[in-house]
Amino acid sequence: MGLKTYLVAGIVLLTAGTSWAAAPQLTTGALGAAPTLDGKADEWSGISGVKIKVSPSTPGDAKAYQGEVEVDLKAAINGDMIYFLAQWPDSTKSDTHKQLTWDKEKDGYVEGEDREDRFVLNFDMGGDFSSCMLSGKAYQADIWHWKAYRSQSAGIAHDKMHIMSFEKIPKAKKHPTRDGKEIWIARPSDAGDDMYKSQKPLDNIGDVIPRYVPNKAVSGSIADIKTEAIWADGVWTLEMARKLDTGNADDVKFEKGKSYAANVAVFDHTGDDHHSVGAWTLEVK
């Protein structure tokens, strides 16, 4: 499905209300050699970064377990590739998601309450930003969604988009906005293979099994962003790599000399509505 299907009048990104004009600005550094994606920061010592404060997207949300913390973020270019290093505190490593446990009395599998840690970078694909997805504006953004189990098992981030429109668009759901309007929200994955499949067998094939089975050979635009992460001593260290220009219409194109409004979100073993967010700006040099 081409990008033209989704073109809308305006663009916003979800934040907790931070102005991009006052947001931290991250300027890409230069790496003499491509870093090894191993979830380690040792090759980044010569690259300057920024600290981005993230706060619960809904103030006072008790289920946004991450709370208010700082994300250390760096960016660098080598050849036609852009790399990111992100580090953030997390007291527990959560790298399973909705595991299934066999229940003898029910003679079936029961889904667990475990939720994976996640990390998201959102990039403006050109337009006017808002502080809320339900603000009554339309938006289109490139989403890099790393998941500690479902994507990390394949060494990638889930590459997708957020698209909102006042006109009905494919695979979108209608939501009321805060100003009394209605808007269509779609979150399509980029083109390519399915990242994982779900399972819930009728028969017992193991006392505890994964709810989702990652596709470790996933290909297409959905798999553009290569990753590796390590959790140690209460800190996640995540490396991400992608071409500056993938040539795909569903990806942001990074050009030297330009700046891009962006957003970061952190999920601490919790669901979609409970996370901490912060705004920042990327300057590509």
mmCIF file of C-alpha atoms in Angstrom:
data_model
loop_
_atom_site.group_PDB
_atom_site.id
_atom_site.type_symbol
_atom_site.label_atom_id
_atom_site.label_comp_id
_atom_site.label_asym_id
_atom_site.label_seq_id
_atom_site.Cartn_x
_atom_site.Cartn_y
_atom_site.Cartn_z
ATOM 1 C CA MET A 1 0.000 0.000 0.000
ATOM 2 C CA GLY A 2 1.537 3.286 -1.096
ATOM 3 C CA LEU A 3 2.101 6.297 1.093
ATOM 4 C CA LYS A 4 -0.261 8.432 -0.996
ATOM 5 C CA THR A 5 -3.188 6.518 0.466
ATOM 6 C CA TYR A 6 -2.432 8.109 3.808
ATOM 7 C CA LEU A 7 -1.471 11.695 2.973
ATOM 8 C CA VAL A 8 -3.277 14.083 5.294
ATOM 9 C CA ALA A 9 -3.419 17.828 5.816
ATOM 10 C CA GLY A 10 -1.455 18.249 9.057
ATOM 11 C CA ILE A 11 1.040 16.364 11.188
ATOM 12 C CA VAL A 12 1.459 15.983 14.957
ATOM 13 C CA LEU A 13 3.455 13.804 17.321
ATOM 14 C CA LEU A 14 2.386 12.449 20.696
ATOM 15 C CA THR A 15 4.187 14.094 23.608
ATOM 16 C CA ALA A 16 3.449 15.043 27.178
ATOM 17 C CA GLY A 17 3.152 18.681 26.136
ATOM 18 C CA THR A 18 6.800 19.714 25.682
ATOM 19 C CA SER A 19 7.442 22.402 23.060
ATOM 20 C CA TRP A 20 9.850 21.334 20.318
ATOM 21 C CA ALA A 21 11.282 24.852 20.303
ATOM 22 C CA ALA A 22 12.547 24.217 23.842
ATOM 23 C CA ALA A 23 13.403 20.542 23.326
ATOM 24 C CA PRO A 24 16.979 19.203 23.537
ATOM 25 C CA GLN A 25 18.781 19.293 20.183
ATOM 26 C CA LEU A 26 20.874 16.274 19.237
ATOM 27 C CA THR A 27 23.447 16.804 16.500
ATOM 28 C CA THR A 28 24.830 13.782 14.682
ATOM 29 C CA GLY A 29 28.497 13.033 15.183
ATOM 30 C CA ALA A 30 30.852 11.290 12.770
ATOM 31 C CA LEU A 31 32.080 7.739 13.278
ATOM 32 C CA GLY A 32 35.304 6.712 11.569
ATOM 33 C CA ALA A 33 34.033 3.151 11.362
ATOM 34 C CA ALA A 34 30.611 1.606 11.618
ATOM 35 C CA PRO A 35 29.944 0.522 15.211
ATOM 36 C CA THR A 36 29.309 -3.105 15.969
ATOM 37 C CA LEU A 37 25.679 -3.508 16.989
ATOM 38 C CA ASP A 38 26.229 -5.297 20.288
ATOM 39 C CA GLY A 39 24.334 -3.230 22.835
ATOM 40 C CA LYS A 40 27.551 -1.757 24.218
ATOM 41 C CA ALA A 41 28.548 1.912 24.427
ATOM 42 C CA ASP A 42 32.348 1.583 24.235
ATOM 43 C CA GLU A 43 32.592 2.658 20.565
ATOM 44 C CA TRP A 44 30.585 5.841 21.270
ATOM 45 C CA SER A 45 32.955 7.546 23.699
ATOM 46 C CA GLY A 46 33.899 10.289 21.227
ATOM 47 C CA ILE A 47 30.309 11.188 20.294
ATOM 48 C CA SER A 48 28.413 13.904 22.191
ATOM 49 C CA GLY A 49 24.824 13.273 23.196
ATOM 50 C CA VAL A 50 21.869 14.834 24.989
ATOM 51 C CA LYS A 51 19.740 13.968 27.989
ATOM 52 C CA ILE A 52 16.012 13.854 27.302
ATOM 53 C CA LYS A 53 13.653 13.963 30.262
ATOM 54 C CA VAL A 54 10.662 11.683 29.796
ATOM 55 C CA SER A 55 7.512 11.954 31.891
ATOM 56 C CA PRO A 56 4.236 9.968 31.951
ATOM 57 C CA SER A 57 2.179 10.834 28.867
ATOM 58 C CA THR A 58 -0.826 11.101 31.161
ATOM 59 C CA PRO A 59 0.185 13.042 34.290
ATOM 60 C CA GLY A 60 -0.302 11.019 37.438
ATOM 61 C CA ASP A 61 -0.662 7.691 35.602
ATOM 62 C CA ALA A 62 0.229 5.093 38.259
ATOM 63 C CA LYS A 63 0.712 2.417 35.578
ATOM 64 C CA ALA A 64 3.384 4.402 33.756
ATOM 65 C CA TYR A 65 5.935 2.559 35.869
ATOM 66 C CA GLN A 66 8.893 4.278 34.241
ATOM 67 C CA GLY A 67 7.861 7.545 35.830
ATOM 68 C CA GLU A 68 10.124 10.519 35.155
ATOM 69 C CA VAL A 69 13.652 9.581 34.091
ATOM 70 C CA GLU A 70 16.336 10.755 31.669
ATOM 71 C CA VAL A 71 17.202 9.045 28.396
ATOM 72 C CA ASP A 72 20.798 9.474 27.235
ATOM 73 C CA LEU A 73 20.728 9.633 23.435
ATOM 74 C CA LYS A 74 23.501 9.863 20.867
ATOM 75 C CA ALA A 75 23.433 9.849 17.052
ATOM 76 C CA ALA A 76 26.200 9.419 14.493
ATOM 77 C CA ILE A 77 26.712 8.917 10.777
ATOM 78 C CA ASN A 78 29.051 6.597 8.930
ATOM 79 C CA GLY A 79 28.735 6.434 5.157
ATOM 80 C CA ASP A 80 25.067 6.167 4.202
ATOM 81 C CA MET A 81 24.016 4.926 7.654
ATOM 82 C CA ILE A 82 22.713 6.694 10.751
ATOM 83 C CA TYR A 83 23.210 5.139 14.183
ATOM 84 C CA PHE A 84 21.603 5.817 17.558
ATOM 85 C CA LEU A 85 22.701 4.860 21.054
ATOM 86 C CA ALA A 86 20.057 5.071 23.776
ATOM 87 C CA GLN A 87 20.509 4.369 27.475
ATOM 88 C CA TRP A 88 17.823 4.647 30.147
ATOM 89 C CA PRO A 89 17.309 3.341 33.689
ATOM 90 C CA ASP A 90 15.030 0.387 34.284
ATOM 91 C CA SER A 91 15.232 -1.498 37.568
ATOM 92 C CA THR A 92 13.938 -4.756 36.071
ATOM 93 C CA LYS A 93 14.667 -6.566 32.826
ATOM 94 C CA SER A 94 11.374 -7.512 31.162
ATOM 95 C CA ASP A 95 11.921 -9.479 27.968
ATOM 96 C CA THR A 96 8.881 -11.755 27.801
ATOM 97 C CA HIS A 97 5.408 -10.789 26.621
ATOM 98 C CA LYS A 98 2.082 -12.387 27.520
ATOM 99 C CA GLN A 99 3.550 -15.860 28.026
ATOM 100 C CA LEU A 100 1.124 -18.771 28.054
ATOM 101 C CA THR A 101 0.995 -21.116 31.065
ATOM 102 C CA TRP A 102 -0.821 -24.450 30.942
ATOM 103 C CA ASP A 103 -3.703 -24.601 33.415
ATOM 104 C CA LYS A 104 -4.642 -28.215 34.255
ATOM 105 C CA GLU A 105 -8.019 -27.290 35.741
ATOM 106 C CA LYS A 106 -9.007 -25.247 32.704
ATOM 107 C CA ASP A 107 -7.361 -27.755 30.354
ATOM 108 C CA GLY A 108 -5.893 -24.913 28.358
ATOM 109 C CA TYR A 109 -3.377 -22.113 28.220
ATOM 110 C CA VAL A 110 -3.790 -18.933 30.265
ATOM 111 C CA GLU A 111 -2.178 -15.683 29.137
ATOM 112 C CA GLY A 112 0.198 -14.127 31.629
ATOM 113 C CA GLU A 113 0.420 -10.529 32.810
ATOM 114 C CA ASP A 114 4.079 -10.172 31.824
ATOM 115 C CA ARG A 115 4.822 -7.303 29.443
ATOM 116 C CA GLU A 116 8.073 -6.573 27.634
ATOM 117 C CA ASP A 117 10.071 -3.355 28.008
ATOM 118 C CA ARG A 118 9.872 -1.122 24.927
ATOM 119 C CA PHE A 119 11.488 1.974 23.462
ATOM 120 C CA VAL A 120 10.207 4.215 20.664
ATOM 121 C CA LEU A 121 11.678 6.950 18.490
ATOM 122 C CA ASN A 122 9.126 9.021 16.522
ATOM 123 C CA PHE A 123 10.245 11.213 13.617
ATOM 124 C CA ASP A 124 8.313 14.025 11.973
ATOM 125 C CA MET A 125 7.612 13.414 8.315
ATOM 126 C CA GLY A 126 6.847 17.105 7.756
ATOM 127 C CA GLY A 127 4.201 19.263 9.358
ATOM 128 C CA ASP A 128 2.676 20.861 12.454
ATOM 129 C CA PHE A 129 3.084 19.074 15.777
ATOM 130 C CA SER A 130 0.591 18.789 18.630
ATOM 131 C CA SER A 131 0.916 17.643 22.243
ATOM 132 C CA CYS A 132 -1.747 14.940 22.005
ATOM 133 C CA MET A 133 -2.914 12.300 19.538
ATOM 134 C CA LEU A 134 -6.501 13.305 20.305
ATOM 135 C CA SER A 135 -5.921 17.046 19.967
ATOM 136 C CA GLY A 136 -8.038 17.289 16.838
ATOM 137 C CA LYS A 137 -5.177 17.545 14.345
ATOM 138 C CA ALA A 138 -3.941 15.152 11.691
ATOM 139 C CA TYR A 139 -0.447 13.699 11.673
ATOM 140 C CA GLN A 140 1.984 11.385 9.962
ATOM 141 C CA ALA A 141 5.192 10.153 11.575
ATOM 142 C CA ASP A 142 7.824 7.446 11.235
ATOM 143 C CA ILE A 143 7.851 5.131 14.264
ATOM 144 C CA TRP A 144 10.844 3.035 15.363
ATOM 145 C CA HIS A 145 9.405 0.641 17.948
ATOM 146 C CA TRP A 146 11.909 -1.602 19.727
ATOM 147 C CA LYS A 147 10.385 -4.403 21.796
ATOM 148 C CA ALA A 148 12.534 -6.356 24.234
ATOM 149 C CA TYR A 149 11.056 -9.676 23.106
ATOM 150 C CA ARG A 150 8.998 -9.449 19.930
ATOM 151 C CA SER A 151 11.468 -7.397 17.861
ATOM 152 C CA GLN A 152 14.737 -7.875 19.738
ATOM 153 C CA SER A 153 14.534 -11.624 19.112
ATOM 154 C CA ALA A 154 14.938 -10.804 15.411
ATOM 155 C CA GLY A 155 17.513 -8.028 15.922
ATOM 156 C CA ILE A 156 15.302 -5.234 14.581
ATOM 157 C CA ALA A 157 12.900 -2.501 15.650
ATOM 158 C CA HIS A 158 9.298 -2.645 14.455
ATOM 159 C CA ASP A 159 9.211 -0.022 11.689
ATOM 160 C CA LYS A 160 5.759 1.505 11.321
ATOM 161 C CA MET A 161 3.821 4.767 11.000
ATOM 162 C CA HIS A 162 1.282 6.777 12.956
ATOM 163 C CA ILE A 163 -1.322 8.353 10.710
ATOM 164 C CA MET A 164 -4.345 10.411 11.686
ATOM 165 C CA SER A 165 -6.909 11.910 9.355
ATOM 166 C CA PHE A 166 -10.334 13.532 9.428
ATOM 167 C CA GLU A 167 -11.200 11.338 6.449
ATOM 168 C CA LYS A 168 -11.597 7.576 6.747
ATOM 169 C CA ILE A 169 -8.383 5.735 5.871
ATOM 170 C CA PRO A 170 -7.647 1.996 5.526
ATOM 171 C CA LYS A 171 -7.320 -0.027 8.719
ATOM 172 C CA ALA A 172 -8.031 2.979 10.924
ATOM 173 C CA LYS A 173 -10.289 3.367 13.943
ATOM 174 C CA LYS A 174 -12.394 6.438 14.675
ATOM 175 C CA HIS A 175 -11.792 8.231 17.960
ATOM 176 C CA PRO A 176 -13.331 11.339 19.576
ATOM 177 C CA THR A 177 -10.905 14.245 19.961
ATOM 178 C CA ARG A 178 -10.673 16.493 22.990
ATOM 179 C CA ASP A 179 -12.338 19.352 21.135
ATOM 180 C CA GLY A 180 -15.407 17.306 20.235
ATOM 181 C CA LYS A 181 -14.393 16.245 16.736
ATOM 182 C CA GLU A 182 -13.734 12.761 15.407
ATOM 183 C CA ILE A 183 -10.494 11.542 13.880
ATOM 184 C CA TRP A 184 -9.344 8.347 12.187
ATOM 185 C CA ILE A 185 -6.193 6.780 13.645
ATOM 186 C CA ALA A 186 -4.091 4.189 11.811
ATOM 187 C CA ARG A 187 -0.825 2.604 12.935
ATOM 188 C CA PRO A 188 0.247 0.513 9.950
ATOM 189 C CA SER A 189 3.407 -1.537 9.896
ATOM 190 C CA ASP A 190 5.779 -0.742 7.064
ATOM 191 C CA ALA A 191 5.690 -2.990 4.011
ATOM 192 C CA GLY A 192 7.191 -6.436 4.400
ATOM 193 C CA ASP A 193 6.816 -9.700 6.266
ATOM 194 C CA ASP A 194 4.924 -10.184 9.502
ATOM 195 C CA MET A 195 7.273 -9.647 12.449
ATOM 196 C CA TYR A 196 5.722 -12.408 14.528
ATOM 197 C CA LYS A 197 2.732 -14.677 14.764
ATOM 198 C CA SER A 198 0.540 -15.397 17.750
ATOM 199 C CA GLN A 199 -0.235 -18.854 19.053
ATOM 200 C CA LYS A 200 -2.507 -20.478 21.624
ATOM 201 C CA PRO A 201 -2.442 -24.251 21.081
ATOM 202 C CA LEU A 202 -5.351 -26.378 22.232
ATOM 203 C CA ASP A 203 -3.031 -29.122 23.455
ATOM 204 C CA ASN A 204 -0.255 -28.908 26.026
ATOM 205 C CA ILE A 205 3.042 -28.505 24.187
ATOM 206 C CA GLY A 206 4.909 -27.146 27.222
ATOM 207 C CA ASP A 207 4.106 -25.808 30.673
ATOM 208 C CA VAL A 208 5.141 -22.249 29.663
ATOM 209 C CA ILE A 209 5.344 -21.171 26.023
ATOM 210 C CA PRO A 210 5.546 -17.796 24.219
ATOM 211 C CA ARG A 211 2.319 -16.123 23.132
ATOM 212 C CA TYR A 212 4.170 -14.671 20.152
ATOM 213 C CA VAL A 213 6.672 -16.409 17.884
ATOM 214 C CA PRO A 214 9.078 -13.891 16.287
ATOM 215 C CA ASN A 215 9.970 -14.155 12.620
ATOM 216 C CA LYS A 216 13.767 -14.100 12.744
ATOM 217 C CA ALA A 217 13.993 -13.889 8.950
ATOM 218 C CA VAL A 218 11.687 -10.884 8.533
ATOM 219 C CA SER A 219 12.409 -8.741 5.461
ATOM 220 C CA GLY A 220 11.076 -5.633 3.746
ATOM 221 C CA SER A 221 10.731 -2.021 4.878
ATOM 222 C CA ILE A 222 9.398 -3.227 8.229
ATOM 223 C CA ALA A 223 12.895 -4.575 8.982
ATOM 224 C CA ASP A 224 14.932 -1.474 8.003
ATOM 225 C CA ILE A 225 16.104 -0.716 11.552
ATOM 226 C CA LYS A 226 18.727 -3.117 12.906
ATOM 227 C CA THR A 227 19.137 -3.254 16.691
ATOM 228 C CA GLU A 228 20.900 -4.866 19.590
ATOM 229 C CA ALA A 229 20.304 -4.236 23.285
ATOM 230 C CA ILE A 230 21.701 -5.302 26.640
ATOM 231 C CA TRP A 231 20.222 -4.825 30.113
ATOM 232 C CA ALA A 232 22.780 -4.653 32.907
ATOM 233 C CA ASP A 233 22.904 -3.088 36.377
ATOM 234 C CA GLY A 234 19.487 -1.478 36.016
ATOM 235 C CA VAL A 235 20.144 0.168 32.631
ATOM 236 C CA TRP A 236 19.076 -0.670 29.095
ATOM 237 C CA THR A 237 21.650 0.089 26.373
ATOM 238 C CA LEU A 238 20.168 0.000 22.874
ATOM 239 C CA GLU A 239 21.878 0.532 19.520
ATOM 240 C CA MET A 240 19.861 1.202 16.357
ATOM 241 C CA ALA A 241 21.016 1.506 12.755
ATOM 242 C CA ARG A 242 19.271 2.437 9.505
ATOM 243 C CA LYS A 243 20.124 3.935 6.133
ATOM 244 C CA LEU A 244 19.782 7.707 5.956
ATOM 245 C CA ASP A 245 17.550 7.174 2.930
ATOM 246 C CA THR A 246 15.941 3.760 2.645
ATOM 247 C CA GLY A 247 14.173 4.666 -0.587
ATOM 248 C CA ASN A 248 10.881 3.561 0.978
ATOM 249 C CA ALA A 249 7.905 5.915 1.014
ATOM 250 C CA ASP A 250 6.934 4.769 4.530
ATOM 251 C CA ASP A 251 10.261 5.935 6.059
ATOM 252 C CA VAL A 252 11.550 9.385 6.964
ATOM 253 C CA LYS A 253 14.430 10.466 4.718
ATOM 254 C CA PHE A 254 17.316 11.981 6.666
ATOM 255 C CA GLU A 255 19.224 14.669 4.757
ATOM 256 C CA LYS A 256 22.386 16.407 5.863
ATOM 257 C CA GLY A 257 21.848 20.032 6.853
ATOM 258 C CA LYS A 258 18.267 19.450 7.967
ATOM 259 C CA SER A 259 16.605 19.186 11.383
ATOM 260 C CA TYR A 260 13.795 16.840 12.400
ATOM 261 C CA ALA A 261 11.395 17.208 15.305
ATOM 262 C CA ALA A 262 11.241 13.931 17.167
ATOM 263 C CA ASN A 263 9.867 12.167 20.202
ATOM 264 C CA VAL A 264 11.022 9.377 22.494
ATOM 265 C CA ALA A 265 8.840 7.010 24.525
ATOM 266 C CA VAL A 266 9.820 4.489 27.195
ATOM 267 C CA PHE A 267 7.654 1.580 28.350
ATOM 268 C CA ASP A 268 8.514 -0.282 31.556
ATOM 269 C CA HIS A 269 6.767 -3.711 31.379
ATOM 270 C CA THR A 270 3.480 -2.016 30.575
ATOM 271 C CA GLY A 271 0.883 -1.528 27.848
ATOM 272 C CA ASP A 272 0.311 1.020 25.098
ATOM 273 C CA ASP A 273 -1.434 3.679 27.177
ATOM 274 C CA HIS A 274 1.060 3.730 30.024
ATOM 275 C CA HIS A 275 4.427 5.169 29.061
ATOM 276 C CA SER A 276 6.756 8.122 29.525
ATOM 277 C CA VAL A 277 7.527 10.518 26.687
ATOM 278 C CA GLY A 278 9.780 13.446 25.828
ATOM 279 C CA ALA A 279 10.440 15.735 22.855
ATOM 280 C CA TRP A 280 13.778 16.376 21.142
ATOM 281 C CA THR A 281 15.169 17.552 17.812
ATOM 282 C CA LEU A 282 17.637 15.785 15.524
ATOM 283 C CA GLU A 283 20.087 17.877 13.493
ATOM 284 C CA VAL A 284 21.754 15.878 10.733
ATOM 285 C CA LYS A 285 25.264 17.126 9.844
#
